[in-house]
Amino acid sequence: MTNAAPITDRIDDPESARESGRQKIDWAREHMPIMRALREEFETDQPLAGERIGMAMHVEATTAVLTETLAAAGAEVAITGCNPLSTHDDVSRALDAHDSITSYAERGVDDEAYYAAIEAVIGHEPTITVDDGMDMVAAIHDDHPELIDSILGGCEETTTGVHRLRAMDDDGALEYPVFAVNDTPMKRLFDNVHGTGESALSAIAMTTNLSFAGKTIVVAGYGYCGKGVAKKAAGQNAHVVVTEVDPRRALEAHMEGYEVLPMAEAAAKGDVFVTTTGNRDVITAEHFERMDDGTLLANAGHFDVEIDLDGLSDLAASTREVRPGVQEYELSSGKRLNVLAEGRLVNLAAPVALGHPVEVMDQSFGVQAVCVRELSGTAYEPGVHDVPDDLDREVAEIKLDAEGLGIDDLSDEQTEYMGSWDHGT
Amino acid sequence: MTNAAPITDRIDDPESARESGRQKIDWAREHMPIMRALREEFETDQPLAGERIGMAMHVEATTAVLTETLAAAGAEVAITGCNPLSTHDDVSRALDAHDSITSYAERGVDDEAYYAAIEAVIGHEPTITVDDGMDMVAAIHDDHPELIDSILGGCEETTTGVHRLRAMDDDGALEYPVFAVNDTPMKRLFDNVHGTGESALSAIAMTTNLSFAGKTIVVAGYGYCGKGVAKKAAGQNAHVVVTEVDPRRALEAHMEGYEVLPMAEAAAKGDVFVTTTGNRDVITAEHFERMDDGTLLANAGHFDVEIDLDGLSDLAASTREVRPGVQEYELSSGKRLNVLAEGRLVNLAAPVALGHPVEVMDQSFGVQAVCVRELSGTAYEPGVHDVPDDLDREVAEIKLDAEGLGIDDLSDEQTEYMGSWDHGT
Amino acid sequence: MTNAAPITDRIDDPESARESGRQKIDWAREHMPIMRALREEFETDQPLAGERIGMAMHVEATTAVLTETLAAAGAEVAITGCNPLSTHDDVSRALDAHDSITSYAERGVDDEAYYAAIEAVIGHEPTITVDDGMDMVAAIHDDHPELIDSILGGCEETTTGVHRLRAMDDDGALEYPVFAVNDTPMKRLFDNVHGTGESALSAIAMTTNLSFAGKTIVVAGYGYCGKGVAKKAAGQNAHVVVTEVDPRRALEAHMEGYEVLPMAEAAAKGDVFVTTTGNRDVITAEHFERMDDGTLLANAGHFDVEIDLDGLSDLAASTREVRPGVQEYELSSGKRLNVLAEGRLVNLAAPVALGHPVEVMDQSFGVQAVCVRELSGTAYEPGVHDVPDDLDREVAEIKLDAEGLGIDDLSDEQTEYMGSWDHGT
Amino acid sequence: MTNAAPITDRIDDPESARESGRQKIDWAREHMPIMRALREEFETDQPLAGERIGMAMHVEATTAVLTETLAAAGAEVAITGCNPLSTHDDVSRALDAHDSITSYAERGVDDEAYYAAIEAVIGHEPTITVDDGMDMVAAIHDDHPELIDSILGGCEETTTGVHRLRAMDDDGALEYPVFAVNDTPMKRLFDNVHGTGESALSAIAMTTNLSFAGKTIVVAGYGYCGKGVAKKAAGQNAHVVVTEVDPRRALEAHMEGYEVLPMAEAAAKGDVFVTTTGNRDVITAEHFERMDDGTLLANAGHFDVEIDLDGLSDLAASTREVRPGVQEYELSSGKRLNVLAEGRLVNLAAPVALGHPVEVMDQSFGVQAVCVRELSGTAYEPGVHDVPDDLDREVAEIKLDAEGLGIDDLSDEQTEYMGSWDHGT
């Protein structure tokens, strides 16, 4: 099964691809001030000397900057994709050209090749794992338990991955420490809200050439990603409808001024649907049947299970690609529903998609980098760990410095006041 | 010192005052669907039969609805104000007319009378306390420790109060359980963001007759209250500047599109300043000196310590009231700074102020009511307790029902999926 | 019928009233930089020496600043109200104390006294009229045509007044020149959008103590005022529904992201209704019957004819004041509808109302002042005249100077480019 | 010079290109309900039978739908591009495949070929011209005055074109009637505000993979396009700075809450610059020198003269393409400025750009189509003509019908009221 080879060995014309990939990485690094500051520190301190890092991430330019930053800190890095459609082959090749980096990621591979590449990374016997969806952690626990003793820990990037790791931890099945990078303020507030929000919408706009002004956008789920999509869609003058299963989030959306409806009612009103729940079967046959002709369906959640494409196929008389990244399902009634990017993460898997904006990845990956540094220096118990607050705060401070943003300091009197309880009215 | 008497005994003309107060309370109750639903339940179940509740709250119409709801649940209630300027005397009198409620709250009393009223409430030997700023908890611990054994617990409404209670708890000095009502999602997201945001700004607008469009509003602090003020001010077309001491909050404000500056720089740019930090000395002499002629200064934090009025007085050649609720300080340079509501909570203490909007108080007080019910039925350890999540969720569900807002339910397959960790890509 | 006397002769205690009124006027003037700059110019140039100005305006602080500015320019001014509920008596008295100003305005007078006051102003034989709703123009044309020959012209402040003047002009019935001050960019964009928007909403908030977050606000009419109300309501996190009769305005609202519905459907969805159409019978019996219990009805249009109160009275089993400025109509079904400020302009006629914010009135009245100056110096033909663009622009420049806002100048090359048509691609 | 040939004769592989172009056109037409409704009417009525239409437009999918709609109305149509970089060759070929359409448009041609193609279109002796930038009108007046007698009239799409036509008209040099399509409410409010706003920003986002959240965006010019860019950028959580030369527009931007600065000051603050002025030399050497390293420069105005690229080249030590559509200019100081899409219209000329969103083009082209219909049926005098209001309104009504949006009708009493002037207060 481990027949995967580094991308450079498999694909022709690595030279020009390397150049194109290198250009993409350089552009990203220019706009990632946190990574630049950390790289400078890491090159001097070599905190990861001797470590082997195994990564399963969306292999595009910003991830490459993280990868190179970890390599610059002294680590050997092996990387593959975490989604068959999100790899940029040229970036993968440019990474693979690096002495201490091996990249197995290739766009559009089938399931067998996808898992073979994960195996190949594991073949490097990583001491630290960096995951975006916990595929690496799962494969090690399932198939390579012998490696666990030598693993210092891991980092998990996504809401979905953290959710599943916590379930695994609750079952007593997680055998090494993993930082829930997704749950840090620096990640959740910026990456999920601004990153997913902006990039999902611009990917939809650029895939369809449609406008949001006056459109009714149904956002399924009002977690951080859903909040971002809803906020940015409203900022483009869409009429936003939110669906939820949690009463407080539903109420929060309502108090924000959005319309809140069950999906069965939203289905009849929406022009565009964006799922962000992290759950499966959010839009199903009963909803497809209520939608208008020409409705657009997109997913901004991690897995491609939110829109029930099997159910849609069952309803469809025919399907065809009407535009790159747009699959039209024509129901027997003649009604046509348009699915973007095969129901995969639209901001990564659409043909025009570039993934999250560079700056928000800078913040997420800043947290990743300091977490990897932390794992190499400090022993943690097995299980899911919150990222230590001072690490998250360190990243925020680096960013403020880079942006030239000054803030106030607490005076001693103020610090004392905040800690006291014996003041009167 | 306990010479305080119920308000009805002290003030003439209680009849017409009661009518005016009753009208205010009725209006509020009409717009508090959560309280109406809970009152119906409480009248039937009498969960507080035999309890004595001591309250120190802003005594206005919505608090009165809470007070009556607790009385309807079978409790004896004694109440006083938590701020000398926030009491509505007519509401106080209408409450005091209730058989099982005694109100000591009176607007504009001096410090001595203020604390005497708290003493008077404590004289009822409460078994449960409900605080807005922890004055009741503090007075009991300081002066009436003998009561602690018979106290089931307390509820604290404010950010500031919870902050101080946690400090007290950390010192090992908190001897009965207190629910941090402020920290619940239902309270923080709605009351602080929407309640403080909307009411602080409309109080400023109606005190000054000035517009926010095109104004530069400096919001000190970007916690929940600050977020609300900033968001609503931007929604009125103000240009918003945020000051912070926390790097992540500063970054959050920056990513929202606000200008982030240290107060020393913001001082020279702002037309209106609103403090929301919960800390002291946020605007001081060095800032006053940089401000423009005509600048407005308001506080939306709990205590009147955020704007350093002593420092301002020292700088001022003269002061006068230029408008009800607006004190002008004329510096020796001729520059005039206008302080609203004496630097007290502007949405409560300004002459026109009505406090938080009714509906957001409905949500906060819904949590208060179910917390009091919880304390009467379940024993908790001394210390600050988070409100049990199911109580908070119960209040959200009551509200959604009342608004007629439907949401989706998780299917069994979805619940199972959210709890699983063994699914592939 | 002309038995009206100046307010000072009719009302006791003018001394303290004058002080209170003077304080209000001084506060306003401090926040009206355009009026301050013009007054300085007018005091020197005396452009209105010898003119008699008759005004029918909302007599509150900002109007008083305009009135005093015109007096400072050398004119004799007589003024009365343009709405029986919008006069501030103390401001009226403070104005009347001025040597060259006579004020007849008094709050709450009946129709007879209202029209008698207009007659009294006309008794001063004005050479220039300044109207807010064209009552003065109408009364002169109807009852005092002998004055028309000596009238240089007039200024009209409102959308409604200009609309009616144009109808009169089309009928050939307008016999002296009137500037359509309402139609200038400086007036329409700022006064109507920001002024009406902010003040109508804060008046509703402060009259009801209710929040806009999560409320459904139905805005009837999407002209400048409606746009302002809709925009500011959305900025307070309301869900906005717009009703219209014009297809392009309806489409404009739709493209903004608002829900657009016929009133018959909006009636069943709204929590708060705000009429801004300038037309009559916008909300009628068929709509009242579809509304929910507790619905709030407010008008932000010039006249009190937009909500059909007669129709509502016919449906009502009883009515009572449930709160200052809120009249409850209880229908026979038990459903209660709440009408604010008797269906009059809510931002002027509600008990707490302060009228438009000071700064936006500064811009409107800046245009008024330069228009009055223009009429005294230049002869215009009878009919409705657009305000000369350079006058409007002059006011904008004064304001930018006052705010310290720098803008760019066109270079000669740029001016030439903008005027040329022979450049290639 | 007229050596231009139809695109199909010049380029290989027209078959697959036609298919790709046809797919793009079909997608667009599906989302252009106004064009679909008009085509249905035109196919029946054949209002353009016998006319020859000459077009110089951005040749992409939505323009193709307009072109085919005019052909369906019975006209012979010849078309070429109005910008060398905005043509989609596949769409051009698909159009050229139509019996009564000849397309000369080809992407990336040089100046000589560009003007030759315009000549080729004129060679068809059009009776009606449709322009986007008045190149066709200019060429006919300059070089083919003999055709003018047989020309019924023209339509002009852009702000810039109308501006130049009015200048030409003022000079007495415009010899046939031209409709100022750009100036209609349906065009200006929707196309410029929403179309330019959304598409310029998504083109920038997808060209750079950068985020707008927290960025400072300098928008040069606050006309309709500038308002759209500013509003949508703020809706993506950018901090917006506006530069202007007109005091009222500057004030309008200020009252909206944006920062207003002269360009010389904005230059030092901006992360991204978007020019929308229609003028030349808006950003010049003095501004480049104040900008930060990494600044992005984009143009959303019609011509590529707003950013002074010659001046920038003079300052630059070297230039290179760092990303498709991004030219980096490295100044001798080492500072790098990034120019998008060679300073041409970024939403059309960037490699990923798709032009305006389909729906907003539907509205603009709906006006174009009814204007062409009008010219074929009614004789107009030479000169620039406003589009008759009923035509514009007709397009709005078609759109509302298509969206299923109901609005209210004026009752007879309301119509009478709006036309009356003799009602009292």
PDB file of N, CA, C and O in Angstrom, chain C residues 10 24 38 40 76 79 83 96 122 196 270 316 334 336 387 395 400 421:
ATOM      1  N   ARG C  10     -48.105  85.680  26.873  1.00  0.00           N
ATOM      2  CA  ARG C  10     -49.166  84.752  27.217  1.00  0.00           C
ATOM      3  C   ARG C  10     -48.827  83.818  28.366  1.00  0.00           C
ATOM      4  O   ARG C  10     -49.689  83.256  28.986  1.00  0.00           O
ATOM      5  N   LYS C  24     -30.479  75.741  25.796  1.00  0.00           N
ATOM      6  CA  LYS C  24     -30.672  74.820  24.666  1.00  0.00           C
ATOM      7  C   LYS C  24     -30.101  75.402  23.375  1.00  0.00           C
ATOM      8  O   LYS C  24     -29.463  74.705  22.580  1.00  0.00           O
ATOM      9  N   LEU C  38     -21.375  81.255   9.199  1.00  0.00           N
ATOM     10  CA  LEU C  38     -22.237  82.169   8.447  1.00  0.00           C
ATOM     11  C   LEU C  38     -22.611  83.388   9.285  1.00  0.00           C
ATOM     12  O   LEU C  38     -22.688  84.507   8.777  1.00  0.00           O
ATOM     13  N   GLU C  40     -20.875  84.833  11.527  1.00  0.00           N
ATOM     14  CA  GLU C  40     -19.731  85.745  11.525  1.00  0.00           C
ATOM     15  C   GLU C  40     -19.721  86.597  10.254  1.00  0.00           C
ATOM     16  O   GLU C  40     -19.565  87.823  10.306  1.00  0.00           O
ATOM     17  N   GLU C  76     -35.598  91.720  10.477  1.00  0.00           N
ATOM     18  CA  GLU C  76     -36.625  91.542  11.502  1.00  0.00           C
ATOM     19  C   GLU C  76     -37.254  90.171  11.256  1.00  0.00           C
ATOM     20  O   GLU C  76     -37.637  89.867  10.124  1.00  0.00           O
ATOM     21  N   ILE C  79     -41.753  84.476  13.905  1.00  0.00           N
ATOM     22  CA  ILE C  79     -41.737  83.017  13.741  1.00  0.00           C
ATOM     23  C   ILE C  79     -42.893  82.380  14.500  1.00  0.00           C
ATOM     24  O   ILE C  79     -43.323  82.875  15.549  1.00  0.00           O
ATOM     25  N   ASN C  83     -46.128  72.854  13.473  1.00  0.00           N
ATOM     26  CA  ASN C  83     -46.745  71.619  13.967  1.00  0.00           C
ATOM     27  C   ASN C  83     -47.067  71.885  15.432  1.00  0.00           C
ATOM     28  O   ASN C  83     -46.183  72.280  16.200  1.00  0.00           O
ATOM     29  N   ASP C  96     -38.189  85.036  21.646  1.00  0.00           N
ATOM     30  CA  ASP C  96     -39.043  86.225  21.721  1.00  0.00           C
ATOM     31  C   ASP C  96     -38.371  87.340  22.525  1.00  0.00           C
ATOM     32  O   ASP C  96     -38.729  88.517  22.404  1.00  0.00           O
ATOM     33  N   ILE C 122     -47.786  86.620   9.527  1.00  0.00           N
ATOM     34  CA  ILE C 122     -48.066  87.301   8.256  1.00  0.00           C
ATOM     35  C   ILE C 122     -48.357  88.789   8.506  1.00  0.00           C
ATOM     36  O   ILE C 122     -48.046  89.637   7.662  1.00  0.00           O
ATOM     37  N   THR C 196     -33.357  62.138   9.955  1.00  0.00           N
ATOM     38  CA  THR C 196     -34.596  61.429  10.226  1.00  0.00           C
ATOM     39  C   THR C 196     -34.302  60.011  10.697  1.00  0.00           C
ATOM     40  O   THR C 196     -34.918  59.512  11.643  1.00  0.00           O
ATOM     41  N   GLY C 270     -44.456  42.491  10.840  1.00  0.00           N
ATOM     42  CA  GLY C 270     -43.714  43.540  11.520  1.00  0.00           C
ATOM     43  C   GLY C 270     -43.926  43.596  13.023  1.00  0.00           C
ATOM     44  O   GLY C 270     -45.020  43.314  13.517  1.00  0.00           O
ATOM     45  N   ALA C 316     -61.291  49.964  17.210  1.00  0.00           N
ATOM     46  CA  ALA C 316     -60.896  49.784  18.608  1.00  0.00           C
ATOM     47  C   ALA C 316     -62.097  49.722  19.549  1.00  0.00           C
ATOM     48  O   ALA C 316     -63.051  50.492  19.411  1.00  0.00           O
ATOM     49  N   GLY C 334     -59.276  41.787  21.341  1.00  0.00           N
ATOM     50  CA  GLY C 334     -58.340  41.782  22.455  1.00  0.00           C
ATOM     51  C   GLY C 334     -56.934  42.162  22.024  1.00  0.00           C
ATOM     52  O   GLY C 334     -56.062  42.424  22.849  1.00  0.00           O
ATOM     53  N   ARG C 336     -53.896  44.393  20.873  1.00  0.00           N
ATOM     54  CA  ARG C 336     -53.583  45.784  21.192  1.00  0.00           C
ATOM     55  C   ARG C 336     -52.527  46.339  20.249  1.00  0.00           C
ATOM     56  O   ARG C 336     -51.467  45.749  20.091  1.00  0.00           O
ATOM     57  N   VAL C 387     -32.210  75.124  -5.641  1.00  0.00           N
ATOM     58  CA  VAL C 387     -31.171  75.941  -5.019  1.00  0.00           C
ATOM     59  C   VAL C 387     -29.952  75.963  -5.938  1.00  0.00           C
ATOM     60  O   VAL C 387     -29.497  74.910  -6.389  1.00  0.00           O
ATOM     61  N   VAL C 395     -21.917  75.658   1.221  1.00  0.00           N
ATOM     62  CA  VAL C 395     -22.213  75.128   2.558  1.00  0.00           C
ATOM     63  C   VAL C 395     -21.362  73.892   2.849  1.00  0.00           C
ATOM     64  O   VAL C 395     -20.836  73.712   3.956  1.00  0.00           O
ATOM     65  N   LEU C 400     -16.694  71.240   5.640  1.00  0.00           N
ATOM     66  CA  LEU C 400     -15.408  70.539   5.580  1.00  0.00           C
ATOM     67  C   LEU C 400     -14.333  71.337   6.311  1.00  0.00           C
ATOM     68  O   LEU C 400     -13.530  70.775   7.062  1.00  0.00           O
ATOM     69  N   TRP C 421     -13.005  65.080 -24.861  1.00  0.00           N
ATOM     70  CA  TRP C 421     -13.656  63.859 -25.361  1.00  0.00           C
ATOM     71  C   TRP C 421     -12.837  63.195 -26.437  1.00  0.00           C
ATOM     72  O   TRP C 421     -13.255  62.230 -27.036  1.00  0.00           O
TER      73      TRP C 421
END
